[in-house]
XYZ file of C-alpha atoms in Angstrom:
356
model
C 29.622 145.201 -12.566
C 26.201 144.311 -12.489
C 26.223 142.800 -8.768
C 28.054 145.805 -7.724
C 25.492 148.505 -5.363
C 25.135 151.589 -7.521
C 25.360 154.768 -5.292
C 23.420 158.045 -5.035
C 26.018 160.770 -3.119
C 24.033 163.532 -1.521
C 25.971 166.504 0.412
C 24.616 168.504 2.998
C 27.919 170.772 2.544
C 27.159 173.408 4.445
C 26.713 170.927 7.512
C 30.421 169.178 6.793
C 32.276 172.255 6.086
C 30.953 174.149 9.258
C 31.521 170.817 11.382
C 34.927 170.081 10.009
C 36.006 173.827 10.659
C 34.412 174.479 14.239
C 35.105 170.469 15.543
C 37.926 168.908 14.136
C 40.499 172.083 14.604
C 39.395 174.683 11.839
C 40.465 172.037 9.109
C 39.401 172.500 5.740
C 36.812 169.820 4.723
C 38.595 167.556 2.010
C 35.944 165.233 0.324
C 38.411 162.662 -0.957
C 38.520 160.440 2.255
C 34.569 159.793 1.564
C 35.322 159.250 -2.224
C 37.746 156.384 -0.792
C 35.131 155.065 1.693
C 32.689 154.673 -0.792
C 34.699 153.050 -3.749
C 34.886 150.077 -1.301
C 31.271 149.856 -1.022
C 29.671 150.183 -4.574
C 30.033 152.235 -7.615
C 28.993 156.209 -7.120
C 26.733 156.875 -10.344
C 25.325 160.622 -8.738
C 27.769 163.127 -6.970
C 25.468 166.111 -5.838
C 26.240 168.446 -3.018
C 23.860 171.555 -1.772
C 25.175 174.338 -0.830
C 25.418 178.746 -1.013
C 28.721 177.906 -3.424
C 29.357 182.152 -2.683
C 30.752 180.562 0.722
C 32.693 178.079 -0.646
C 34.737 179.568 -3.589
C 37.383 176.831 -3.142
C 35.456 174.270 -1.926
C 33.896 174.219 -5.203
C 36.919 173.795 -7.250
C 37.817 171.021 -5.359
C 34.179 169.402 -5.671
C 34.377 169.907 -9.456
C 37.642 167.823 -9.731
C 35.601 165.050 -8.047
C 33.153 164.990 -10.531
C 30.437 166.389 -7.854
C 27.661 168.006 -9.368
C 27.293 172.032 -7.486
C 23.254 172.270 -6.425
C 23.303 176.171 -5.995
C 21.248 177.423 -2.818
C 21.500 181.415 -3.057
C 22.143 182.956 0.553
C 18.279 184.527 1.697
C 17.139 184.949 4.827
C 18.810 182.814 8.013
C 17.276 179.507 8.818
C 14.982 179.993 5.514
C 18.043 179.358 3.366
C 19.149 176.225 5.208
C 15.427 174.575 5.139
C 15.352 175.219 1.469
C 18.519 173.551 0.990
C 17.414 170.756 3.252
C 14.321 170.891 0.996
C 15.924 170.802 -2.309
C 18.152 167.847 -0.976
C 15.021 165.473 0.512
C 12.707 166.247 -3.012
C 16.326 165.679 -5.356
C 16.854 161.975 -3.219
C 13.264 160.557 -3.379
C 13.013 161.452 -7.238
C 15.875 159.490 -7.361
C 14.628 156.839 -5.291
C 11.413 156.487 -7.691
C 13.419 157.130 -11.095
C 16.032 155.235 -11.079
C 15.444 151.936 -9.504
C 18.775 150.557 -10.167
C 20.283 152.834 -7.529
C 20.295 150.305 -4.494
C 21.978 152.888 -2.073
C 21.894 156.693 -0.375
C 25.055 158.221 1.001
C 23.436 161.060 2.746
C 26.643 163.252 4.237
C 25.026 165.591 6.926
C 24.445 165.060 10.704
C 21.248 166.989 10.784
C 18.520 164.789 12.566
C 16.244 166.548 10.323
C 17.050 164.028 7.725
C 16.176 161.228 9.563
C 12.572 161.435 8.290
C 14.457 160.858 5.055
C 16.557 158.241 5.972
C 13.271 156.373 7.185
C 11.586 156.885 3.653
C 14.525 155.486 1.791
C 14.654 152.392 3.308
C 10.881 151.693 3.620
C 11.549 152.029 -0.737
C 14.198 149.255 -0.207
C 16.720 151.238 -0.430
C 20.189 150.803 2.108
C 21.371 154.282 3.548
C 24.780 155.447 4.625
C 25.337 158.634 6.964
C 28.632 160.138 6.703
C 28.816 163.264 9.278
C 31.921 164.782 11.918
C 30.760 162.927 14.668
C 30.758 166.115 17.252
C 28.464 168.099 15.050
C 26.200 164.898 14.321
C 22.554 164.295 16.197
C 22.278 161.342 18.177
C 19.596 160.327 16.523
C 20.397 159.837 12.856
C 22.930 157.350 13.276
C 20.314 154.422 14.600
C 18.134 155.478 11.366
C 20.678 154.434 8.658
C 21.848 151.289 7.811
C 25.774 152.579 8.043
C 26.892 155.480 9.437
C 30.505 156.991 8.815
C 32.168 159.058 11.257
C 34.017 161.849 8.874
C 36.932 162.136 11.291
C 37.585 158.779 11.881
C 37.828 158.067 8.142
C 41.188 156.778 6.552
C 43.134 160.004 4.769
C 41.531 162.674 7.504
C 44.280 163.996 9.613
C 42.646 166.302 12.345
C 45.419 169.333 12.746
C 46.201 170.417 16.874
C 44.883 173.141 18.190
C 46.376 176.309 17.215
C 47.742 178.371 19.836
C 45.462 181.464 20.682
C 46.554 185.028 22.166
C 49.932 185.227 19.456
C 49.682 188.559 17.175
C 52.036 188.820 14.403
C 55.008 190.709 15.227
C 54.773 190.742 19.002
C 56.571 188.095 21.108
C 55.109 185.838 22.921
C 56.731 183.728 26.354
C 56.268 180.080 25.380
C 54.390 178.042 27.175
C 55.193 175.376 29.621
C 55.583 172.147 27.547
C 52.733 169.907 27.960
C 51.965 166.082 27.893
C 50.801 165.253 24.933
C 47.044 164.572 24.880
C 46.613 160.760 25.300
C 45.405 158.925 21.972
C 41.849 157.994 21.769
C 42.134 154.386 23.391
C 41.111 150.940 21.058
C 37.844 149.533 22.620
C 38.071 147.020 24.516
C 38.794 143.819 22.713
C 36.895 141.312 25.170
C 33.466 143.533 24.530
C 34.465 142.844 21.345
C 34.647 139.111 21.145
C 31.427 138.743 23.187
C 29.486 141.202 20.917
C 30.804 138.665 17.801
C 30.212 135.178 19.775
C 26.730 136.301 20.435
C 26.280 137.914 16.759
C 27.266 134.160 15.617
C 25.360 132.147 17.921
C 21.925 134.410 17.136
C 22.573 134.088 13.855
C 23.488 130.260 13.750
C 19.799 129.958 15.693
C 17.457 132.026 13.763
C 18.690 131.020 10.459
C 19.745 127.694 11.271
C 22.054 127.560 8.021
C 26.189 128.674 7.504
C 26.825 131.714 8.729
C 29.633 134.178 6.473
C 31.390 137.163 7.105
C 30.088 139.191 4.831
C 26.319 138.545 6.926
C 28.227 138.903 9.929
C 29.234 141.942 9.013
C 25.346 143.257 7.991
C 24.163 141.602 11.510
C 26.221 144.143 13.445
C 25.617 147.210 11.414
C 22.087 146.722 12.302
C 22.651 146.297 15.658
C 24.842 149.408 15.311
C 25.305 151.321 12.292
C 28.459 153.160 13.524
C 30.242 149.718 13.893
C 33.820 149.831 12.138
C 36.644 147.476 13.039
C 39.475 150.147 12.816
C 38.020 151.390 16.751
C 39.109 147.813 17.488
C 42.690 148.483 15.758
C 42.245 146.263 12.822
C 42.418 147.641 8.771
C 39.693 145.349 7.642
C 36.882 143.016 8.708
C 38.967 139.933 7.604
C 42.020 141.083 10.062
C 39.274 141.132 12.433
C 38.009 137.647 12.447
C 41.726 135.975 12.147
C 42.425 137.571 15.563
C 39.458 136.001 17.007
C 40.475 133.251 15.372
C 43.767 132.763 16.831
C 41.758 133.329 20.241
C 39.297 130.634 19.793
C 36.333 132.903 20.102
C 35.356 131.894 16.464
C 36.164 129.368 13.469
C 36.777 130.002 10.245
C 36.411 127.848 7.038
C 36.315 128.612 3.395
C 32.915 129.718 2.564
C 30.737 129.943 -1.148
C 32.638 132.831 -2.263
C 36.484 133.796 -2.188
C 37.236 136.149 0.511
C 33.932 135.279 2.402
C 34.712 132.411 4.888
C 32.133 130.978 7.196
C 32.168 131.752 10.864
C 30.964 129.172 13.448
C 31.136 128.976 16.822
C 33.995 126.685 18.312
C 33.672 123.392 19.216
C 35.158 123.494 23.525
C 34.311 119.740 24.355
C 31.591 118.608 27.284
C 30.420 121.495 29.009
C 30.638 118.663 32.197
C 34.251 119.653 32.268
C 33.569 123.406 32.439
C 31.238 122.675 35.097
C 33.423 120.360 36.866
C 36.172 123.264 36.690
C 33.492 125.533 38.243
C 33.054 122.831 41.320
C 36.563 122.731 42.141
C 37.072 126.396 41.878
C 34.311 127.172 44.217
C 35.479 124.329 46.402
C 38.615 125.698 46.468
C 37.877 129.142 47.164
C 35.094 128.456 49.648
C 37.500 127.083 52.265
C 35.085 126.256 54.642
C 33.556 130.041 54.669
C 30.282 128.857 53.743
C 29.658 129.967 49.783
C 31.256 131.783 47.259
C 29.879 135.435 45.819
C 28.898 135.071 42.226
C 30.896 138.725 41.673
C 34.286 137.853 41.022
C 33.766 134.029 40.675
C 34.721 134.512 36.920
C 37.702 136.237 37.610
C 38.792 133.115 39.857
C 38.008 130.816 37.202
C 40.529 132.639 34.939
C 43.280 132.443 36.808
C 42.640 128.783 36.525
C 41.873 128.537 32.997
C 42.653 131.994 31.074
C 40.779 131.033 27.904
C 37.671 130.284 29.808
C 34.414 131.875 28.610
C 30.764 130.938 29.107
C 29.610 132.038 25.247
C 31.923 129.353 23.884
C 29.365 127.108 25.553
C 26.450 128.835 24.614
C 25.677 130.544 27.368
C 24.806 134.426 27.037
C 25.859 135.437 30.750
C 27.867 133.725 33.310
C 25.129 133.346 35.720
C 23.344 131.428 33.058
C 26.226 129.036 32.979
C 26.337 128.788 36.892
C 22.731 127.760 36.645
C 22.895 125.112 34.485
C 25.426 123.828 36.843
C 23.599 123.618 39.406
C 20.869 122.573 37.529
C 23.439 119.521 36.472
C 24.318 119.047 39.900
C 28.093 120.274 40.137
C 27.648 123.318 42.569
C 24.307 125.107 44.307
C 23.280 128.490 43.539
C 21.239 129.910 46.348
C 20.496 134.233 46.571
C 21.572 135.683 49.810
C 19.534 138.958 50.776
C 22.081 139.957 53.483
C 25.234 139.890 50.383
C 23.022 140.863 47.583
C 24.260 138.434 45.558
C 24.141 134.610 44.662
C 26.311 132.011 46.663
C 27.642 128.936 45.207
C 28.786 126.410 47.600
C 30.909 122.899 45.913
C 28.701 119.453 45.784
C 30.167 116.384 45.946
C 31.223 115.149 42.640
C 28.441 112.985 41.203
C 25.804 114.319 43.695
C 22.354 114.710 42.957
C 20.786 116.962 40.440
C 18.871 119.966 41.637
């Protein structure tokens, strides 16, 4: 227990019940989903939510159950009552911050940006922060500001209800509608941005610290680079899922690391990069056909058809042009720019021919 992160739970209610009801389909905000979220991610020593509780009759009940303590912010005058809870919540979190040193991190569940002031404080005290807010009713900019930040609809347990029909009166019948299509799910991101955001991830890491690399500072690594990072928009259930599939694809190793359950992740071994570049002469020889040179756009595509596993970051090269480069540089192709295509040409040299 004592290496687990002890957790300070701050709630902005007001901001998560509004946003759940006017964003996510008038649903009733459920605070259980969080409770999950967190228990994966330290152990939750202060539950304290802010709120006019007059508004939120059973909201409160359901709160209590939860062990969340009810931080009473009477109804005054308009925006003067919300500042004062926003107040209240800011001078509640750094007393905290300074009291109880022990408490390593700050769920802060609002999407108001004017937290982010905050969110800045906390960590300059050493302190890791975690957002939670419904991502339609959250300000761009508090999500860079926090270490983590958790969507609220995109947690596990929150099932956003459909739209409810408008224009039907009790009693009075209504024509139905035409039937129509279902509204297409919110696609998976794209799994190739994906394996290039992780091979570069690696291969910075592998550089700057020059030591192993695990999962679990994987992981940290591309929350910082962006906090709202979660591998279930990929379509995997946990971080570990994650890294066997790009596994299996070659885009990363995996050994057994210091500690069970956090393997090291290297970079792939993919042989002489003279064979890659030797693939890339015959490709452009191939293609060029006597036309002269061969467009840079769409070269990689060619190469694929070829070789479908091919990619330039498993040779430690950040772009593709980078890679064409250094074969020219090693003498397999030239790279010249051409004004008139507004683009680079590669044209085939003899194998073995001189280095550029």
């Amino acid at each position: 227990m004592d290496q687990e992160d002890r957790i300070a739970l701050f709630l902005d209610y007001e901001n998560l019940a509004l946003g759940a009801r006017d964003h996510l389909g008038g649903m009733t905000f459920d605070f259980r989903p969080i409770a999950d979220a967190l228990a994966e991610r330290g152990r939750v020593v202060v539950r304290r939510a802010y709120a006019d509780w007059s508004y939120f009759d059973e909201d409160r009940r359901m709160l209590t159950r939860s062990h969340v303590e009810l931080i009473e912010m009477p109804q005054r005058m308009g925006a003067a009552r919300k500042n004062a809870a926003d107040i209240k919540m800011a001078v509640d979190a750094m007393e905290l911050a300074f009291e109880r040193e022990y408490i390593s991190t700050f769920v802060l569940c609002t999407g108001d940006s004017d937290f982010t002031p905050l969110v800045d404080k906390l960590r300059g005290l050493n302190k890791r922060v975690i957002g939670v807010g419904v991502e339609k009713s959250t300000s761009a900019l508090l999500p860079p500001a926090c270490d983590e930040f958790l969507y609220y609809d995109r947690l596990e347990g929150v099932e956003v209800p459909a739209a409810r029909a408008r224009g039907s009166r009790p009693g009075r019948a209504v024509e139905p509608e035409p039937e129509k299509a279902p509204p297409p799910a919110e696609p998976v991101r794209d799994g190739d941005e994906l394996a290039v955001l992780v091979a570069q991830t690696v291969a910075g890491l592998q550089g700057s610290s020059g030591g192993e690399v695990t999962a679990s500072m994987l992981k940290r690594t591309l929350l910082r680079k962006d906090p709202t990072f979660s591998e279930s928009d990929y379509g995997f259930r946990a971080f570990g899922e994650l890294l066997r599939h790009l596994a299996e694809r070659n885009v990363v190793e995996l050994v057994e690391g210091p500690a069970k359950g956090d393997p090291e992740v290297a970079l792939p071994e993919h042989g002489d990069a003279e064979v890659a570049f030797a693939l890339l002469r015959a490709v452009v020889q191939d293609a060029a056909a006597g036309n002269g040179g061969v467009a840079l756009s769409g070269l990689k595509n060619q190469i694929r058809r070829v070789r479908p596993d091919f990619s330039e970051k498993k040779l430690g090269y950040r772009t593709f042009l980078q890679f064409c480069k250094a074969a020219a540089t090693s003498g397999a192709v030239r790279l010249s720019w051409n004004p008139d295509a507004d683009d680079y040409l590669l044209t085939a040299e003899p194998a073995g021919g001189p280095k550029q």
